[in-house]
XYZ file of C-alpha atoms in Angstrom:
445
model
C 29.734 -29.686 14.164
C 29.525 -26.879 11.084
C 27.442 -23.573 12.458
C 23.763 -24.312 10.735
C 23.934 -28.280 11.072
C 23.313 -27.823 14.797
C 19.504 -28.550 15.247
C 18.653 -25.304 18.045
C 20.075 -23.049 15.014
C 18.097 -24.704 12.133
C 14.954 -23.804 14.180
C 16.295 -20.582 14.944
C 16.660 -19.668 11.179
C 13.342 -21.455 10.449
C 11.679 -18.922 12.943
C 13.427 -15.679 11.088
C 12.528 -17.000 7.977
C 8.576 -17.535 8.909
C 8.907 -14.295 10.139
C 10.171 -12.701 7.115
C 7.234 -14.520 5.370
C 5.204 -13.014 7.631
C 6.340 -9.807 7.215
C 5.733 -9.059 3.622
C 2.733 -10.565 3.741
C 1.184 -8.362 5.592
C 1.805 -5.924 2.675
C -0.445 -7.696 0.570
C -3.944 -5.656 1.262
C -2.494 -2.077 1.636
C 1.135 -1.544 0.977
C 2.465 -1.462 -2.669
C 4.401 2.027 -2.472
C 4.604 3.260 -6.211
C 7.110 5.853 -7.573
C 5.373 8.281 -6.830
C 5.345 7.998 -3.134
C 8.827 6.779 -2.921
C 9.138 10.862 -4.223
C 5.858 12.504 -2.774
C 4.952 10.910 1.027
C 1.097 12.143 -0.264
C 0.733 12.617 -4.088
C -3.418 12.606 -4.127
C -5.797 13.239 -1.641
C -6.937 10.292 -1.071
C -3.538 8.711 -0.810
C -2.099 7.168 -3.617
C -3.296 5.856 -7.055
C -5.815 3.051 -5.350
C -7.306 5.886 -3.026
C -6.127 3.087 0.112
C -5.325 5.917 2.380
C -2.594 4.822 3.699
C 0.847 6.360 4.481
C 4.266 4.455 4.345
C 5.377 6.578 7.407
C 5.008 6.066 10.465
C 3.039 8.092 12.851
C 2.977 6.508 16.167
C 4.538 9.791 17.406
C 1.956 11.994 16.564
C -0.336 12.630 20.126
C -2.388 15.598 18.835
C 0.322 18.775 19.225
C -0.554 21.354 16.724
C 2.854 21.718 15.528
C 1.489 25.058 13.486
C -1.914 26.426 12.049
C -2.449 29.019 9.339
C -5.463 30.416 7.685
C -4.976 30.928 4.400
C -6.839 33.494 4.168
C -3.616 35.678 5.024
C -2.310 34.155 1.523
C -5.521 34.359 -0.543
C -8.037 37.349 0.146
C -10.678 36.168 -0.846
C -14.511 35.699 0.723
C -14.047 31.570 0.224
C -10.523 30.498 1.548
C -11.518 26.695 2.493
C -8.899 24.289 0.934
C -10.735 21.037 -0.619
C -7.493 18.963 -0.962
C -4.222 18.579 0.702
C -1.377 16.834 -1.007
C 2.462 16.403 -0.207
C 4.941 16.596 -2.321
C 8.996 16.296 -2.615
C 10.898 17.757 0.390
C 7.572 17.986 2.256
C 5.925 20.472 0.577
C 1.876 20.735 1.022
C 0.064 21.626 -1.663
C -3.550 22.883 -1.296
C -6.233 23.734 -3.296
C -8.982 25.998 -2.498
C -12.550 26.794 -3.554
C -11.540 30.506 -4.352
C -9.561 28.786 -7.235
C -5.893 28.713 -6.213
C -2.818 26.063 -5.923
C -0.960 26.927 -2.831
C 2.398 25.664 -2.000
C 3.568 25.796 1.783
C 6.467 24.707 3.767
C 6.964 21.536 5.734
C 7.568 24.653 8.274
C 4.149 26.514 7.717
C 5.936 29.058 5.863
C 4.177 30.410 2.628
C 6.058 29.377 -0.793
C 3.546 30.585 -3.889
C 0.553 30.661 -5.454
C -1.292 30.445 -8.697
C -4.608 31.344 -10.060
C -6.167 28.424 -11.663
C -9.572 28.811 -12.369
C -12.254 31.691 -11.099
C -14.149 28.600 -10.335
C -13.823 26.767 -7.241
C -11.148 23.909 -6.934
C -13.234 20.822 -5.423
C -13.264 17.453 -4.760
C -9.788 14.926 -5.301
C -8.625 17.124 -7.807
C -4.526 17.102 -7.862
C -1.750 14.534 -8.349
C 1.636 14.660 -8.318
C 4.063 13.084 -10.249
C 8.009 13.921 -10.181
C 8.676 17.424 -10.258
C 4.750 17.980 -11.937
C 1.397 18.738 -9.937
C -1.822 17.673 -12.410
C -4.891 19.786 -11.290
C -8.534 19.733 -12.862
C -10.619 22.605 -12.822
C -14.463 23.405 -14.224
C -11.719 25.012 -17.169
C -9.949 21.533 -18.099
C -6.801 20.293 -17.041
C -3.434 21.871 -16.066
C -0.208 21.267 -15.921
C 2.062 23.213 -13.327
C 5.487 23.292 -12.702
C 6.872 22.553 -8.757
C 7.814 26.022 -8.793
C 4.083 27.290 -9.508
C 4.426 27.997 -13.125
C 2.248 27.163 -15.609
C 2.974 24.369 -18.357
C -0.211 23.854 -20.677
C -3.551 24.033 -20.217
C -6.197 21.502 -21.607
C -9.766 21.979 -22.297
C -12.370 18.829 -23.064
C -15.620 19.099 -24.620
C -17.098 18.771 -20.841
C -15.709 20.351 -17.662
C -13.735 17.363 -15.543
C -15.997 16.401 -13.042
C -12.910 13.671 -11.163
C -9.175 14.671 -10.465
C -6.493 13.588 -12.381
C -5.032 10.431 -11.959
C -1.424 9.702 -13.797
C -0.188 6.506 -14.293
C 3.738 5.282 -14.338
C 3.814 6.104 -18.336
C 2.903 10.101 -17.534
C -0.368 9.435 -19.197
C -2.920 11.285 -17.410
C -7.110 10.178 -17.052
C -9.374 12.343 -16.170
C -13.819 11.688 -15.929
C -15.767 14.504 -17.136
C -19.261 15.309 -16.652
C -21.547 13.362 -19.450
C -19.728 10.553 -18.755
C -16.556 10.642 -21.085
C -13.360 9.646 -19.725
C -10.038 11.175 -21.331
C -6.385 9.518 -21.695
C -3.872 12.725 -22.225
C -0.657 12.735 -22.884
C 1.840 15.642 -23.451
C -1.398 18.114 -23.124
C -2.985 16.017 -26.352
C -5.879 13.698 -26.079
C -4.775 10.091 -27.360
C -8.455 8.959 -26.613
C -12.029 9.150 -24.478
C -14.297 6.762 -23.482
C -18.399 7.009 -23.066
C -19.605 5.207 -19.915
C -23.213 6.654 -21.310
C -23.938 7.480 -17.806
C -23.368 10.254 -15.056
C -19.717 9.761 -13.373
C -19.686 10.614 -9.601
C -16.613 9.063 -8.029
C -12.984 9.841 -8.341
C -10.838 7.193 -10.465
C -8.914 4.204 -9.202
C -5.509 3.153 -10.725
C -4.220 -0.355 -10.169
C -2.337 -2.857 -12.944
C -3.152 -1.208 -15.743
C -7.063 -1.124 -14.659
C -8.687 2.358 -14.138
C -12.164 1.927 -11.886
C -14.966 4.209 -11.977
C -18.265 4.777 -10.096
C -21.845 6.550 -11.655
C -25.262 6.260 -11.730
C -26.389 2.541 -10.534
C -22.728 1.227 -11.987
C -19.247 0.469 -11.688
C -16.896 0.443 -14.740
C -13.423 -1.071 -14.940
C -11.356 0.183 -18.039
C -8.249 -1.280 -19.553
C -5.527 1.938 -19.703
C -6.034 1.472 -23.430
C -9.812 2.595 -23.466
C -11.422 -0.685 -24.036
C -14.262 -1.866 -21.901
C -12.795 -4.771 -18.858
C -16.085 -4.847 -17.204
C -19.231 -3.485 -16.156
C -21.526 -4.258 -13.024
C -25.135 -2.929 -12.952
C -25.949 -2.078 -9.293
C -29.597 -1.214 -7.330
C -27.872 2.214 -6.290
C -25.806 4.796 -7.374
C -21.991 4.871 -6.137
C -20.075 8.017 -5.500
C -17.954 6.253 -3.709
C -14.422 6.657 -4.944
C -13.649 2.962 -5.627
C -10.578 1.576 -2.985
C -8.598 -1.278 -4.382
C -6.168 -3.813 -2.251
C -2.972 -5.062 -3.858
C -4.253 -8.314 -4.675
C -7.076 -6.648 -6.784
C -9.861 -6.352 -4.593
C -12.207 -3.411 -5.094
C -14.292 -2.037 -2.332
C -16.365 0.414 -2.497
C -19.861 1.787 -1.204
C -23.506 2.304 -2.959
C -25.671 5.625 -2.121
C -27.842 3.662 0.041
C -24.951 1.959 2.471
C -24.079 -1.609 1.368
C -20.459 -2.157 1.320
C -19.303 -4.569 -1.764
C -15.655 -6.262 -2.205
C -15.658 -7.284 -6.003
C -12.972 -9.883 -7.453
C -10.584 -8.537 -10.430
C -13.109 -9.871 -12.597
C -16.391 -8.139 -11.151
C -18.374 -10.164 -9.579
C -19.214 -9.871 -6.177
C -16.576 -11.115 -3.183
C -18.857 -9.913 -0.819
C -21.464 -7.309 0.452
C -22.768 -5.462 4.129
C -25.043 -3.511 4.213
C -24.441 -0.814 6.766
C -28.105 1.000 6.294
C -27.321 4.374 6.295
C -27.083 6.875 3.100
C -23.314 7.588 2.377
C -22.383 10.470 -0.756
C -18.740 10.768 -0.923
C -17.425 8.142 1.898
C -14.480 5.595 0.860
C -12.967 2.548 2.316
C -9.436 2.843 3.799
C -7.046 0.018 3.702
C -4.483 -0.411 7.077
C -1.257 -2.177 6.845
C -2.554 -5.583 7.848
C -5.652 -5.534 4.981
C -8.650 -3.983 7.820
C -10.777 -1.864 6.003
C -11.804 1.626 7.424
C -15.791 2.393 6.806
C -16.818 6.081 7.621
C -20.068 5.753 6.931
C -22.923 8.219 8.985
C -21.492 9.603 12.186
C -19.502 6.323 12.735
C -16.094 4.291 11.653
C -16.508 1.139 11.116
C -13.841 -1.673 10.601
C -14.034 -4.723 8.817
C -11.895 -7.647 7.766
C -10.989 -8.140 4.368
C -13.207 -11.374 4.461
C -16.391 -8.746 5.433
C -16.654 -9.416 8.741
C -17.357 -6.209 11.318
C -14.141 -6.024 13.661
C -15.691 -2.579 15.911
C -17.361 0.861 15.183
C -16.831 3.714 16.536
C -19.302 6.634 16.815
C -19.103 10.370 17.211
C -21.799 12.905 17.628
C -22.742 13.968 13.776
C -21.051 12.809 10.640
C -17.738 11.712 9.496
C -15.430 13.355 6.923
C -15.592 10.527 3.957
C -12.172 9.951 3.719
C -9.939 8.255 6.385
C -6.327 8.267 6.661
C -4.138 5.351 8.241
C -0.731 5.808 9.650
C 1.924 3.067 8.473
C 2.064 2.244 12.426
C -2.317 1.563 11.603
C -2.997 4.778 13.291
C -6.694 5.644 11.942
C -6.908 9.698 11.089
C -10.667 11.266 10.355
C -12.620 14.213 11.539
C -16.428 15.632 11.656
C -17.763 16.341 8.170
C -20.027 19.137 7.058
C -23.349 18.575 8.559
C -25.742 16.941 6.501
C -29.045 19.188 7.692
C -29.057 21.783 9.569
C -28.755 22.067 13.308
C -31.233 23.284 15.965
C -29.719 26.587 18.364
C -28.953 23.645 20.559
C -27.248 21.446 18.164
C -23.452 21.832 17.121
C -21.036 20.178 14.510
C -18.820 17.642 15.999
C -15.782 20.228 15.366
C -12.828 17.590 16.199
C -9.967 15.283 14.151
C -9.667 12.024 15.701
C -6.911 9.489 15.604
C -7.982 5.464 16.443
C -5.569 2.852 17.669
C -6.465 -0.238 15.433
C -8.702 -2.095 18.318
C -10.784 0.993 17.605
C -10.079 3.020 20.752
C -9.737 6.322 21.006
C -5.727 7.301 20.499
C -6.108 11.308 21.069
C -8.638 14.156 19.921
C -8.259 17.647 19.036
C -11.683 20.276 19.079
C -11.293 22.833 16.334
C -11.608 26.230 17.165
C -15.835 27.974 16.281
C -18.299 26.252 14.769
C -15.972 24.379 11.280
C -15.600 21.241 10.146
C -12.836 19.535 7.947
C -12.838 20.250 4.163
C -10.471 18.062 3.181
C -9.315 14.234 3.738
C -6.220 14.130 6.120
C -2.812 13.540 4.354
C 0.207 12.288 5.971
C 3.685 13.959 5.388
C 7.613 11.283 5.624
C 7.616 12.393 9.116
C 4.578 11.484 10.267
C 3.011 14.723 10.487
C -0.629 14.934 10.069
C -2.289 17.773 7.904
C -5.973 18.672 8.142
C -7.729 21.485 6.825
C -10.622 23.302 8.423
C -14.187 25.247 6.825
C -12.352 28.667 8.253
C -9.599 28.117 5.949
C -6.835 27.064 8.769
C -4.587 24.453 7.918
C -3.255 22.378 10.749
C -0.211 20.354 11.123
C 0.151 17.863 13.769
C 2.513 16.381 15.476
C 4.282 14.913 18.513
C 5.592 16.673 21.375
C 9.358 14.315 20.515
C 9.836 14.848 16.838
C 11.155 11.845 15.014
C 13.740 12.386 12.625
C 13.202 12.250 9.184
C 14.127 8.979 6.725
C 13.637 6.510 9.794
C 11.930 3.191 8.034
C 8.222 2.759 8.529
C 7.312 -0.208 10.773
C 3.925 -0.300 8.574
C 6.266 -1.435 5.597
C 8.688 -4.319 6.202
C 10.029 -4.572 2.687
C 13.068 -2.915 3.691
C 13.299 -4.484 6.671
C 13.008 -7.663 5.063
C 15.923 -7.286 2.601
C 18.061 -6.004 5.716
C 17.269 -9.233 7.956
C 17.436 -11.225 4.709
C 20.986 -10.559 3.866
C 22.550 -10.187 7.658
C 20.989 -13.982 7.922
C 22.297 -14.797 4.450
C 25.856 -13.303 5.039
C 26.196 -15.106 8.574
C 25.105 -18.393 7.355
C 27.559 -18.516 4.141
C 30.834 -16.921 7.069
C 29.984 -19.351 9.945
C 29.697 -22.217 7.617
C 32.997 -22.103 5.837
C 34.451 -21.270 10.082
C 33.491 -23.800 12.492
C 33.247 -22.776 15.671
C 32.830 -25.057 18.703
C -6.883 12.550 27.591
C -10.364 12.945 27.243
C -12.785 11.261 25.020
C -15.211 13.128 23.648
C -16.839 10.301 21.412
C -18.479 6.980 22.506
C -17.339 3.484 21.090
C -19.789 1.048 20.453
């Protein structure tokens, strides 16, 4: 009997076959690496171009060890040192931005690399991308353009200061939302066109398929990369909600007064929940298997992609609004500024938490004083987890076995796929032509 005829080994390759199915589909919610991150493990702050939040690498080594923490105030003397995003670029390098102004570039090693003066206005909100050996940054000032080695390129100014990061799609054209509405399409440091949403823009951008996504007063607005209208949905509540969209074209994203929407390519509404408690800033996550992440108050809430609740999990005071999600479906997030102020006997919940995906508690970390995170999590090839801090300390953390780098993420089985795919392949075609006879400090609800 020829090696493949024999019935056991049909239903052997059946079962590696289903599994390889399997496999990639489970990268059809969260996993679509671009360019970019094949270059930069982190090239926004919220991720990647679809502000998903998650990572390619894995991080199922990380248990909390602070592998290094600097204050950057020992860089940048300055009365306001906080950093508002973190990004990561080629060879590991973390890029931060702070509200005294600054781009910072630091070692994967903690070791200070440069620094340039931006804007004597503070640098907030999602407001870099990288993209090749380039790092986009908006600024009150306009946009700029600045080399890997911290040099300046151009400057841009619109008619209105940006009030969204850039975002920079495969083509190097960059789109940026500034306040009064307008959104701008720049290329080369020259506008090739704007768009009036003739309302107030409060989210960052989304980029998927040629599609850019907005949020602003009582709307969401889906543009075509060539500045014609795709869509518009009126909603009951403002959404400052940076809009989070799934491979398959989902977009989820939150109103000002809680309720959760999924919207199909075309607009209309998937599906809703309404979570009942006022959210600014707070975004959906997507893990590897679709789940969505949901800060939303002082808890994290999961959800299918269907809209059904999978857990929560609660903490003493409110959530920082962006969640980050290991390739391994480790869940990242910390405490958040407080949203009123606290009696004497009252404190910020001053921690970074990481979740195992069933929603229980993984490890915990308490910062040290009275801080609070200032800037989404962001998640360098090795798995190391940055977080920045009110005091101006960034932390990198880690496990107490260090992986090496360039191992392939489990989260992402498209090269594991091809491997599998061709070893199967190969053996069939050969054997065919050859016969052969700690502590938890928070409470899950």
């Amino acid at each position: 009997m020829v090696w493949g005829e024999s019935p056991v080994v049909k239903k052997i390759i059946m079962l590696i076959v289903v599994f390889l199915i399997l496999c990639t589909a489970s990268d059809i919610y969260g996993s679509e690496e671009t360019s970019d991150e094949r270059i930069h493990p982190w090239p926004r702050a919220l991720g990647d171009q679809r502000n998903t939040g998650l990572s390619t690498y894995d991080t199922s080594n990380v248990d909390g060890t602070v592998k290094w923490a600097h204050n950057i105030s020992e860089i940048v003397v300055d009365d306001i040192q906080a950093s508002t995003s973190i990004v990561i670029g080629k060879d590991d390098v973390v890029y931060l931005s702070t509200v005294s102004g600054h781009l910072i570039a630091i070692s994967q090693s903690g070791d200070f690399l440069w620094k340039y003066h931006i804007d004597s206005s503070p640098l907030m909100g999602d407001n870099i991308m990288l993209k090749e050996d380039l790092i986009y940054v908006s600024s009150i000032e306009g946009l700029h353009l600045i080399s890997s080695s911290g040099k300046l390129e151009w400057s841009l100014a619109f008619p209105r200061s940006p009030i969204t990061g850039p975002i920079v799609d495969d083509d190097g054209k960059v789109y940026v939302g500034c306040y009064g509405g307008d959104i701008f399409c720049v290329d080369n440091g020259e506008i090739l066109w704007n768009y009036s949403t003739d309302y107030v823009l409060s989210s960052s951008l989304a980029l998927h398929n040629d599609t850019l996504y907005v949020g602003g007063d009582w709307s969401i607005t889906a543009l075509n990369t060539d500045g014609t209208k795709k869509w518009f949905k009126q909603l009951s509540y403002s959404v400052m909600s940076p809009p989070t969209i799934s491979t398959d074209g989902t977009v989820y994203f939150m109103d000002h007064r809680g309720e959760l929407y999924a919207l199909f390519p075309s607009g209309s509404t998937k599906w809703s929940y309404d979570l009942s408690t006022s959210v600014f800033y707070e975004s959906p996550s997507i893990g590897p298997d679709g789940t969505l992440y949901v800060p939303a108050g002082s808890g994290m809430y999961a959800f299918t992609p269907n809209g059904d609740l999978k857990w929560d999990f609660q903490t003493v005071s409110n959530i920082n609004p962006f969640p980050a999600i290991g390739a391994d479906g480790t869940i990242y997030f910390g405490n958040d500024r407080p949203w009123v102020d606290l009696s004497p006997n009252e404190s910020s919940d001053k921690h970074v938490y990481a979740l195992n995906t069933d929603g229980s508690l993984k490890w915990s970390y308490e910062f040290d004083g009275d801080v609070f995170m200032t800037s989404p999590p962001a998640i360098g090839s090795d798995g190391t987890v940055y977080v920045a801090t009110s005091d101006g300390t960034i932390y990198a953390f880690g496990g107490s076995v260090e992986e090496k780098d360039g191992i392939p993420s489990i989260g992402s089985f498209t090269t594991l796929s091809m491997i599998v795919s061709t070893a199967v392949i190969f053996s069939w075609r050969r054997r065919k032509l050859k016969p052969r006879g700690d502590r938890r400090i928070a409470k899950r609800t």
